[in-house]
Structures are given as C-alpha cells and as structure tokens.
Amino acid sequence: MLSLKVLFTYNQPQENIEKIKELGYEVIVKNEKYLELTKDILDIDAMICYKPFDKIDISKLKNLKWIQLSSVGIDQVPMDKLREQNITLTNNRGGYSIPMGEWIVMKILEMLKNSKEFYEKQKNKNWKLDTSLLELYGKKVGFIGTGTISIEAAKRLQGFEIETLGLNTNGRKVEYFDKTYSKDNIDELLKVSDIVVVAIPYTDKTHHMINKDRFDSMKDGAYLINVARGSIVNEKDLIDALQSNKIRKAALDVVETEPLDKNSKLWDLNNVIITPHNSWISENKGKRRFETIYENLKRFKNNDELKNKVNINKGY
C-alpha cells in the first residue's frame, strides 16, 4: 500500500515527525513564507498549515483531500476552491481556548481595576490614590458567541459570583452560562451586559456585527473585549463610542487591519488596551495543536470522521 503524503508548512519537532511517519505517512516540511508549487508537493494528500494560500494555488494539488489549519479562524482559506475540489477543512478549535479564556478574565479585571492607569503612574513615579476602581462581583458579562473560547472564560469567571450571558444561533443552553440568547435577540443581551466579550467566528454575516446600532443598545459606560476578528466590530463606530464614553473602556486583541496602523486613533485613546493578536500564546499551544493534528492524521488514514471539521457553507 502506498503511503499517504502530508505537507507541513511550518516546522515540527523531529519527534513529532517520527510519530507521524510511524503512522505510515511521508512527511514534507516547507516554510510557509517561502512556499512554492514544486514537484515534490504536487501529489500531497493532506496539508497542515496556517496561510499558504497566497503562495500556492491549491487547485493544482490534484490529490489534496484534507487541509488542517493551525488556527481557529478560517477567513484566510479560499472556500470556493475547497468546494470545487471537495476538500475537507479542519481547524484548531479549542487549541487556544484556555490561554484566551485567561486573557479575557485578565483584561476584564485590568479595565475594572484601572491597571493601565496604575502602570502609567508607576512609570512616572506618581503615588496617587484612585478611588474609581470597580468590583467584578455582581456584574453581568455577555459573550457574543458561546464556543470553546467563551466557555473557557465563563468557566474561569465562576468564582467571581457574576452572571454569565451568552449569544448563539438559537439560544441553546451551554454549560457555564446562566442564560443564553438567540442571535435575533442580541440587543436584549447587550442592554443588560456590563461587559461585552466578542468571541464569535468571522463570516460575511458577522462582518461589522458590532456597529453603531449595537453600541446604542449597550449600557452607557459598558466595557468591550474583542478576541475574535477585528472586522466583526466597525472600528470607526467603536472609536466614536470610546470617545463619547458610551463604551467606557475596550480591550482589543484584534483590529480590522493588522498590524494596526501607527496613525490609528486607537493608539492614542486612554481608555483602550491593545495587544497584537497575542491572546492565544502559551507554553502549551504547540502540544495541544499537535494532539489535534496527530489524532486527525490517524483518523484520515482510517477514513474516520475528522475532529474540528468546518462547515464550509456556514463558514465555521
């Protein structure tokens, strides 16, 4: 029986490669940044990657049946070509959810406890009491999206004695959420939430989902966190809401255009915390990612159902 051929577009530890070879795969590793459509990859059966699609035309890979992304987001993938070639797509759903859940909790507390302002005081050696700090206790945290990232954050918020609210397609119940709303009732969630966390997949339907109308629905002085994709939030409307203090503070790990332009007003707003799409990083990210990859490589070889299969038509 001929071995299956898999292309990795980023480096793997040699021990991982050996484990994959033991499954019966021929493994090719090429750096995604310099990837070219060379003869040795034309007959690959599977590709483990992040974003090689601007480097190679996957329609030329006639044997390609499955793409495993290292990311959770899928907006970099040419879906039309996957449909045409009947290629299965899987992502790394859940692989970064724990560090991102921790990041959400951290930023909620930083905003309520004015950490950014205290760091600035320390930098300037300014010993001055701040009596405007708030408690997280008793607050309502509304999650736009109840996937694994939101679940891990909601789980970690339980000890703070808050009310966790969640928005999903049909309002189905999800563990760690006290109440859930359907997508048609988003304004009901927004109007009662003290803190709004955007953690929903980016699709054509969620583009600029959080806009002026949604900000108008929020409480005056609400807090906003975005760990999803920048384009889910209308950035111009967000800046207006921040400048008017409709949104008291925002913590943004993502923005519409990354990296954030040096001339963006977001840099200069005192009520914004910005991190460079960094919330997913942890010492365990590679281990969790490989566990999913290895499990799916076993399943692919045996023609079993793959984990984290993406519905290409829905976009998540």
GROMACS .gro file of C-alpha atoms in nm:
model
  316
    1MET     CA    1   0.000   0.000   0.000
    2LEU     CA    2   0.135   0.342  -0.095
    3SER     CA    3   0.195   0.579   0.196
    4LEU     CA    4  -0.004   0.897   0.227
    5LYS     CA    5   0.180   1.222   0.176
    6VAL     CA    6   0.139   1.517   0.413
    7LEU     CA    7   0.285   1.867   0.385
    8PHE     CA    8   0.360   2.078   0.692
    9THR     CA    9   0.411   2.447   0.612
   10TYR     CA   10   0.575   2.520   0.947
   11ASN     CA   11   0.846   2.344   1.145
   12GLN     CA   12   0.776   2.046   1.366
   13PRO     CA   13   1.000   1.885   1.630
   14GLN     CA   14   1.171   1.577   1.489
   15GLU     CA   15   0.998   1.355   1.744
   16ASN     CA   16   0.660   1.467   1.607
   17ILE     CA   17   0.768   1.394   1.251
   18GLU     CA   18   0.884   1.046   1.351
   19LYS     CA   19   0.549   0.974   1.520
   20ILE     CA   20   0.368   1.074   1.201
   21LYS     CA   21   0.597   0.858   0.987
   22GLU     CA   22   0.514   0.564   1.214
   23LEU     CA   23   0.150   0.609   1.110
   24GLY     CA   24   0.258   0.544   0.751
   25TYR     CA   25   0.289   0.898   0.619
   26GLU     CA   26   0.556   1.053   0.403
   27VAL     CA   27   0.622   1.390   0.564
   28ILE     CA   28   0.736   1.703   0.382
   29VAL     CA   29   0.816   2.021   0.577
   30LYS     CA   30   0.846   2.357   0.398
   31ASN     CA   31   0.843   2.710   0.538
   32GLU     CA   32   0.511   2.874   0.456
   33LYS     CA   33   0.675   3.212   0.391
   34TYR     CA   34   0.879   3.072   0.102
   35LEU     CA   35   0.644   2.802  -0.021
   36GLU     CA   36   0.639   2.731  -0.396
   37LEU     CA   37   0.448   2.485  -0.608
   38THR     CA   38   0.736   2.241  -0.652
   39LYS     CA   39   0.715   1.890  -0.796
   40ASP     CA   40   0.753   1.716  -0.459
   41ILE     CA   41   0.427   1.861  -0.322
   42LEU     CA   42   0.204   1.825  -0.627
   43ASP     CA   43   0.078   1.485  -0.510
   44ILE     CA   44   0.020   1.557  -0.139
   45ASP     CA   45  -0.292   1.406   0.019
   46ALA     CA   46  -0.307   1.639   0.319
   47MET     CA   47  -0.171   1.978   0.422
   48ILE     CA   48  -0.112   2.108   0.775
   49CYS     CA   49  -0.082   2.486   0.750
   50TYR     CA   50  -0.185   2.834   0.852
   51LYS     CA   51  -0.194   3.061   0.547
   52PRO     CA   52  -0.010   2.932   0.240
   53PHE     CA   53  -0.293   3.017   0.003
   54ASP     CA   54  -0.134   3.337  -0.126
   55LYS     CA   55   0.181   3.139  -0.212
   56ILE     CA   56   0.042   2.836  -0.393
   57ASP     CA   57  -0.268   2.760  -0.597
   58ILE     CA   58  -0.424   2.461  -0.422
   59SER     CA   59  -0.632   2.381  -0.730
   60LYS     CA   60  -0.304   2.244  -0.876
   61LEU     CA   61  -0.282   1.989  -0.592
   62LYS     CA   62  -0.499   1.725  -0.754
   63ASN     CA   63  -0.464   1.464  -0.475
   64LEU     CA   64  -0.534   1.706  -0.190
   65LYS     CA   65  -0.829   1.582   0.015
   66TRP     CA   66  -0.784   1.749   0.354
   67ILE     CA   67  -0.646   2.072   0.499
   68GLN     CA   68  -0.578   2.104   0.873
   69LEU     CA   69  -0.536   2.462   0.992
   70SER     CA   70  -0.316   2.557   1.285
   71SER     CA   71  -0.558   2.844   1.351
   72VAL     CA   72  -0.914   2.860   1.477
   73GLY     CA   73  -1.011   3.132   1.228
   74ILE     CA   74  -1.067   3.023   0.868
   75ASP     CA   75  -1.109   3.354   0.685
   76GLN     CA   76  -0.773   3.305   0.508
   77VAL     CA   77  -0.899   2.997   0.322
   78PRO     CA   78  -1.022   3.011  -0.043
   79MET     CA   79  -1.353   2.837   0.023
   80ASP     CA   80  -1.455   2.831  -0.343
   81LYS     CA   81  -1.159   2.609  -0.427
   82LEU     CA   82  -1.236   2.374  -0.139
   83ARG     CA   83  -1.591   2.336  -0.264
   84GLU     CA   84  -1.479   2.275  -0.623
   85GLN     CA   85  -1.226   2.008  -0.518
   86ASN     CA   86  -1.434   1.860  -0.234
   87ILE     CA   87  -1.152   1.922   0.015
   88THR     CA   88  -1.227   1.871   0.384
   89LEU     CA   89  -1.124   2.155   0.616
   90THR     CA   90  -1.049   2.119   0.988
   91ASN     CA   91  -0.925   2.383   1.229
   92ASN     CA   92  -0.763   2.407   1.572
   93ARG     CA   93  -1.086   2.479   1.760
   94GLY     CA   94  -1.020   2.453   2.133
   95GLY     CA   95  -0.643   2.454   2.093
   96TYR     CA   96  -0.601   2.812   2.213
   97SER     CA   97  -0.915   2.845   2.423
   98ILE     CA   98  -0.755   2.814   2.767
   99PRO     CA   99  -0.498   3.096   2.727
  100MET     CA  100  -0.759   3.310   2.552
  101GLY     CA  101  -1.006   3.245   2.832
  102GLU     CA  102  -0.741   3.354   3.082
  103TRP     CA  103  -0.668   3.664   2.874
  104ILE     CA  104  -1.036   3.763   2.880
  105VAL     CA  105  -1.051   3.735   3.259
  106MET     CA  106  -0.728   3.933   3.292
  107LYS     CA  107  -0.847   4.217   3.070
  108ILE     CA  108  -1.183   4.241   3.247
  109LEU     CA  109  -1.001   4.285   3.577
  110GLU     CA  110  -0.744   4.524   3.430
  111MET     CA  111  -1.017   4.750   3.298
  112LEU     CA  112  -1.224   4.746   3.617
  113LYS     CA  113  -0.918   4.795   3.838
  114ASN     CA  114  -0.759   5.067   3.617
  115SER     CA  115  -0.436   4.872   3.575
  116LYS     CA  116  -0.325   5.068   3.268
  117GLU     CA  117  -0.354   5.392   3.464
  118PHE     CA  118  -0.159   5.248   3.758
  119TYR     CA  119   0.120   5.128   3.530
  120GLU     CA  120   0.146   5.480   3.391
  121LYS     CA  121   0.164   5.620   3.746
  122GLN     CA  122   0.440   5.375   3.832
  123LYS     CA  123   0.632   5.473   3.520
  124ASN     CA  124   0.609   5.840   3.625
  125LYS     CA  125   0.676   5.760   3.996
  126ASN     CA  126   0.339   5.909   4.082
  127TRP     CA  127   0.197   5.785   4.415
  128LYS     CA  128  -0.170   5.880   4.393
  129LEU     CA  129  -0.479   5.706   4.524
  130ASP     CA  130  -0.752   5.610   4.272
  131THR     CA  131  -1.100   5.577   4.422
  132SER     CA  132  -1.276   5.490   4.092
  133LEU     CA  133  -1.197   5.114   4.093
  134LEU     CA  134  -1.490   4.875   4.045
  135GLU     CA  135  -1.567   4.520   4.159
  136LEU     CA  136  -1.628   4.238   3.916
  137TYR     CA  137  -1.863   4.082   4.174
  138GLY     CA  138  -2.227   4.103   4.069
  139LYS     CA  139  -2.157   4.218   3.713
  140LYS     CA  140  -2.318   4.070   3.402
  141VAL     CA  141  -2.074   3.953   3.134
  142GLY     CA  142  -2.229   3.898   2.791
  143PHE     CA  143  -2.045   3.675   2.543
  144ILE     CA  144  -2.115   3.717   2.172
  145GLY     CA  145  -2.057   3.354   2.084
  146THR     CA  146  -2.060   3.051   2.315
  147GLY     CA  147  -1.781   2.845   2.159
  148THR     CA  148  -1.478   2.699   2.334
  149ILE     CA  149  -1.309   3.036   2.397
  150SER     CA  150  -1.618   3.177   2.567
  151ILE     CA  151  -1.671   2.853   2.761
  152GLU     CA  152  -1.317   2.858   2.899
  153ALA     CA  153  -1.356   3.223   3.001
  154ALA     CA  154  -1.700   3.167   3.155
  155LYS     CA  155  -1.567   2.866   3.347
  156ARG     CA  156  -1.290   3.080   3.496
  157LEU     CA  157  -1.529   3.361   3.587
  158GLN     CA  158  -1.748   3.138   3.805
  159GLY     CA  159  -1.560   3.220   4.125
  160PHE     CA  160  -1.627   3.592   4.088
  161GLU     CA  161  -2.001   3.545   4.150
  162ILE     CA  162  -2.113   3.712   3.830
  163GLU     CA  163  -2.390   3.638   3.582
  164THR     CA  164  -2.267   3.496   3.253
  165LEU     CA  165  -2.482   3.554   2.945
  166GLY     CA  166  -2.424   3.403   2.603
  167LEU     CA  167  -2.539   3.459   2.245
  168ASN     CA  168  -2.554   3.178   1.990
  169THR     CA  169  -2.754   3.087   1.681
  170ASN     CA  170  -3.066   2.952   1.850
  171GLY     CA  171  -3.025   3.038   2.218
  172ARG     CA  172  -2.933   2.678   2.310
  173LYS     CA  173  -2.816   2.617   2.666
  174VAL     CA  174  -2.440   2.595   2.718
  175GLU     CA  175  -2.253   2.491   3.033
  176TYR     CA  176  -2.120   2.777   3.250
  177PHE     CA  177  -2.373   3.025   3.108
  178ASP     CA  178  -2.656   3.136   3.335
  179LYS     CA  179  -2.868   3.250   3.042
  180THR     CA  180  -2.839   3.228   2.664
  181TYR     CA  181  -2.999   3.431   2.385
  182SER     CA  182  -3.054   3.360   2.016
  183LYS     CA  183  -2.878   3.576   1.759
  184ASP     CA  184  -3.207   3.754   1.688
  185ASN     CA  185  -3.213   3.877   2.048
  186ILE     CA  186  -2.867   4.028   2.057
  187ASP     CA  187  -2.994   4.368   2.170
  188GLU     CA  188  -3.156   4.210   2.475
  189LEU     CA  189  -2.820   4.069   2.581
  190LEU     CA  190  -2.635   4.394   2.509
  191LYS     CA  191  -2.869   4.619   2.705
  192VAL     CA  192  -2.814   4.426   3.031
  193SER     CA  193  -2.442   4.341   2.998
  194ASP     CA  194  -2.185   4.539   3.196
  195ILE     CA  195  -1.907   4.378   2.994
  196VAL     CA  196  -1.941   4.252   2.635
  197VAL     CA  197  -1.697   3.992   2.501
  198VAL     CA  198  -1.681   3.938   2.123
  199ALA     CA  199  -1.577   3.578   2.057
  200ILE     CA  200  -1.777   3.471   1.752
  201PRO     CA  201  -1.640   3.337   1.421
  202TYR     CA  202  -1.592   3.589   1.142
  203THR     CA  203  -1.818   3.532   0.841
  204ASP     CA  204  -1.992   3.753   0.586
  205LYS     CA  205  -2.289   3.759   0.824
  206THR     CA  206  -2.084   3.873   1.126
  207HIS     CA  207  -1.893   4.145   0.937
  208HIS     CA  208  -1.944   4.470   1.135
  209MET     CA  209  -2.197   4.289   1.351
  210ILE     CA  210  -2.098   4.522   1.635
  211ASN     CA  211  -2.172   4.867   1.495
  212LYS     CA  212  -2.332   5.197   1.597
  213ASP     CA  213  -2.674   5.038   1.644
  214ARG     CA  214  -2.527   4.769   1.868
  215PHE     CA  215  -2.329   5.026   2.069
  216ASP     CA  216  -2.651   5.225   2.111
  217SER     CA  217  -2.810   4.912   2.258
  218MET     CA  218  -2.537   4.875   2.519
  219LYS     CA  219  -2.539   5.022   2.866
  220ASP     CA  220  -2.380   5.364   2.898
  221GLY     CA  221  -2.026   5.301   3.019
  222ALA     CA  222  -2.015   4.935   2.920
  223TYR     CA  223  -1.682   4.759   2.870
  224LEU     CA  224  -1.590   4.580   2.545
  225ILE     CA  225  -1.345   4.298   2.472
  226ASN     CA  226  -1.266   4.160   2.126
  227VAL     CA  227  -1.069   3.836   2.086
  228ALA     CA  228  -1.241   3.720   1.766
  229ARG     CA  229  -1.165   3.913   1.447
  230GLY     CA  230  -1.130   4.288   1.411
  231SER     CA  231  -1.380   4.315   1.128
  232ILE     CA  232  -1.666   4.190   1.345
  233VAL     CA  233  -1.653   4.535   1.508
  234ASN     CA  234  -1.698   4.851   1.299
  235GLU     CA  235  -1.379   5.029   1.403
  236LYS     CA  236  -1.499   5.379   1.320
  237ASP     CA  237  -1.813   5.327   1.528
  238LEU     CA  238  -1.604   5.183   1.810
  239ILE     CA  239  -1.377   5.487   1.815
  240ASP     CA  240  -1.682   5.715   1.827
  241ALA     CA  241  -1.827   5.512   2.116
  242LEU     CA  242  -1.498   5.525   2.305
  243GLN     CA  243  -1.454   5.899   2.252
  244SER     CA  244  -1.807   5.969   2.377
  245ASN     CA  245  -1.758   5.727   2.671
  246LYS     CA  246  -2.059   5.525   2.557
  247ILE     CA  247  -1.800   5.249   2.585
  248ARG     CA  248  -1.604   5.322   2.898
  249LYS     CA  249  -1.308   5.103   2.803
  250ALA     CA  250  -1.213   4.843   2.546
  251ALA     CA  251  -0.953   4.565   2.538
  252LEU     CA  252  -0.864   4.469   2.182
  253ASP     CA  253  -0.650   4.174   2.081
  254VAL     CA  254  -0.765   4.211   1.719
  255VAL     CA  255  -0.832   4.506   1.488
  256GLU     CA  256  -0.972   4.545   1.137
  257THR     CA  257  -0.632   4.578   0.968
  258GLU     CA  258  -0.335   4.410   1.131
  259PRO     CA  259  -0.084   4.530   1.223
  260LEU     CA  260  -0.268   4.836   1.350
  261ASP     CA  261  -0.171   5.147   1.154
  262LYS     CA  262   0.054   5.378   1.354
  263ASN     CA  263  -0.182   5.664   1.270
  264SER     CA  264  -0.489   5.488   1.410
  265LYS     CA  265  -0.674   5.686   1.677
  266LEU     CA  266  -0.696   5.368   1.883
  267TRP     CA  267  -0.332   5.404   1.986
  268ASP     CA  268  -0.397   5.742   2.146
  269LEU     CA  269  -0.718   5.667   2.334
  270ASN     CA  270  -0.650   5.635   2.706
  271ASN     CA  271  -0.947   5.403   2.752
  272VAL     CA  272  -0.816   5.133   2.517
  273ILE     CA  273  -0.586   4.838   2.589
  274ILE     CA  274  -0.425   4.692   2.276
  275THR     CA  275  -0.237   4.364   2.238
  276PRO     CA  276  -0.102   4.241   1.899
  277HIS     CA  277  -0.328   3.938   1.837
  278ASN     CA  278  -0.140   3.774   2.121
  279SER     CA  279  -0.407   3.624   2.348
  280TRP     CA  280  -0.365   3.269   2.211
  281ILE     CA  281   0.001   3.236   2.308
  282SER     CA  282   0.107   2.993   2.583
  283GLU     CA  283   0.374   2.735   2.652
  284ASN     CA  284   0.120   2.460   2.578
  285LYS     CA  285   0.000   2.582   2.238
  286GLY     CA  286   0.227   2.351   2.037
  287LYS     CA  287   0.142   2.045   2.246
  288ARG     CA  288  -0.234   2.094   2.215
  289ARG     CA  289  -0.210   2.173   1.845
  290PHE     CA  290  -0.010   1.858   1.773
  291GLU     CA  291  -0.253   1.643   1.971
  292THR     CA  292  -0.532   1.751   1.734
  293ILE     CA  293  -0.313   1.709   1.426
  294TYR     CA  294  -0.195   1.361   1.529
  295GLU     CA  295  -0.546   1.243   1.612
  296ASN     CA  296  -0.676   1.367   1.278
  297LEU     CA  297  -0.387   1.208   1.088
  298LYS     CA  298  -0.484   0.873   1.243
  299ARG     CA  299  -0.848   0.929   1.153
  300PHE     CA  300  -0.767   1.043   0.798
  301LYS     CA  301  -0.566   0.730   0.732
  302ASN     CA  302  -0.852   0.513   0.858
  303ASN     CA  303  -1.122   0.711   0.672
  304ASP     CA  304  -1.281   0.807   1.005
  305GLU     CA  305  -1.467   1.132   1.083
  306LEU     CA  306  -1.216   1.412   1.148
  307LYS     CA  307  -1.217   1.633   1.459
  308ASN     CA  308  -1.298   2.003   1.428
  309LYS     CA  309  -1.447   1.967   1.082
  310VAL     CA  310  -1.552   2.304   0.941
  311ASN     CA  311  -1.886   2.350   0.770
  312ILE     CA  312  -1.761   2.525   0.457
  313ASN     CA  313  -2.105   2.657   0.366
  314LYS     CA  314  -2.166   2.812   0.709
  315GLY     CA  315  -1.809   2.935   0.744
  316TYR     CA  316  -1.738   2.787   1.089
   0.00000   0.00000   0.00000
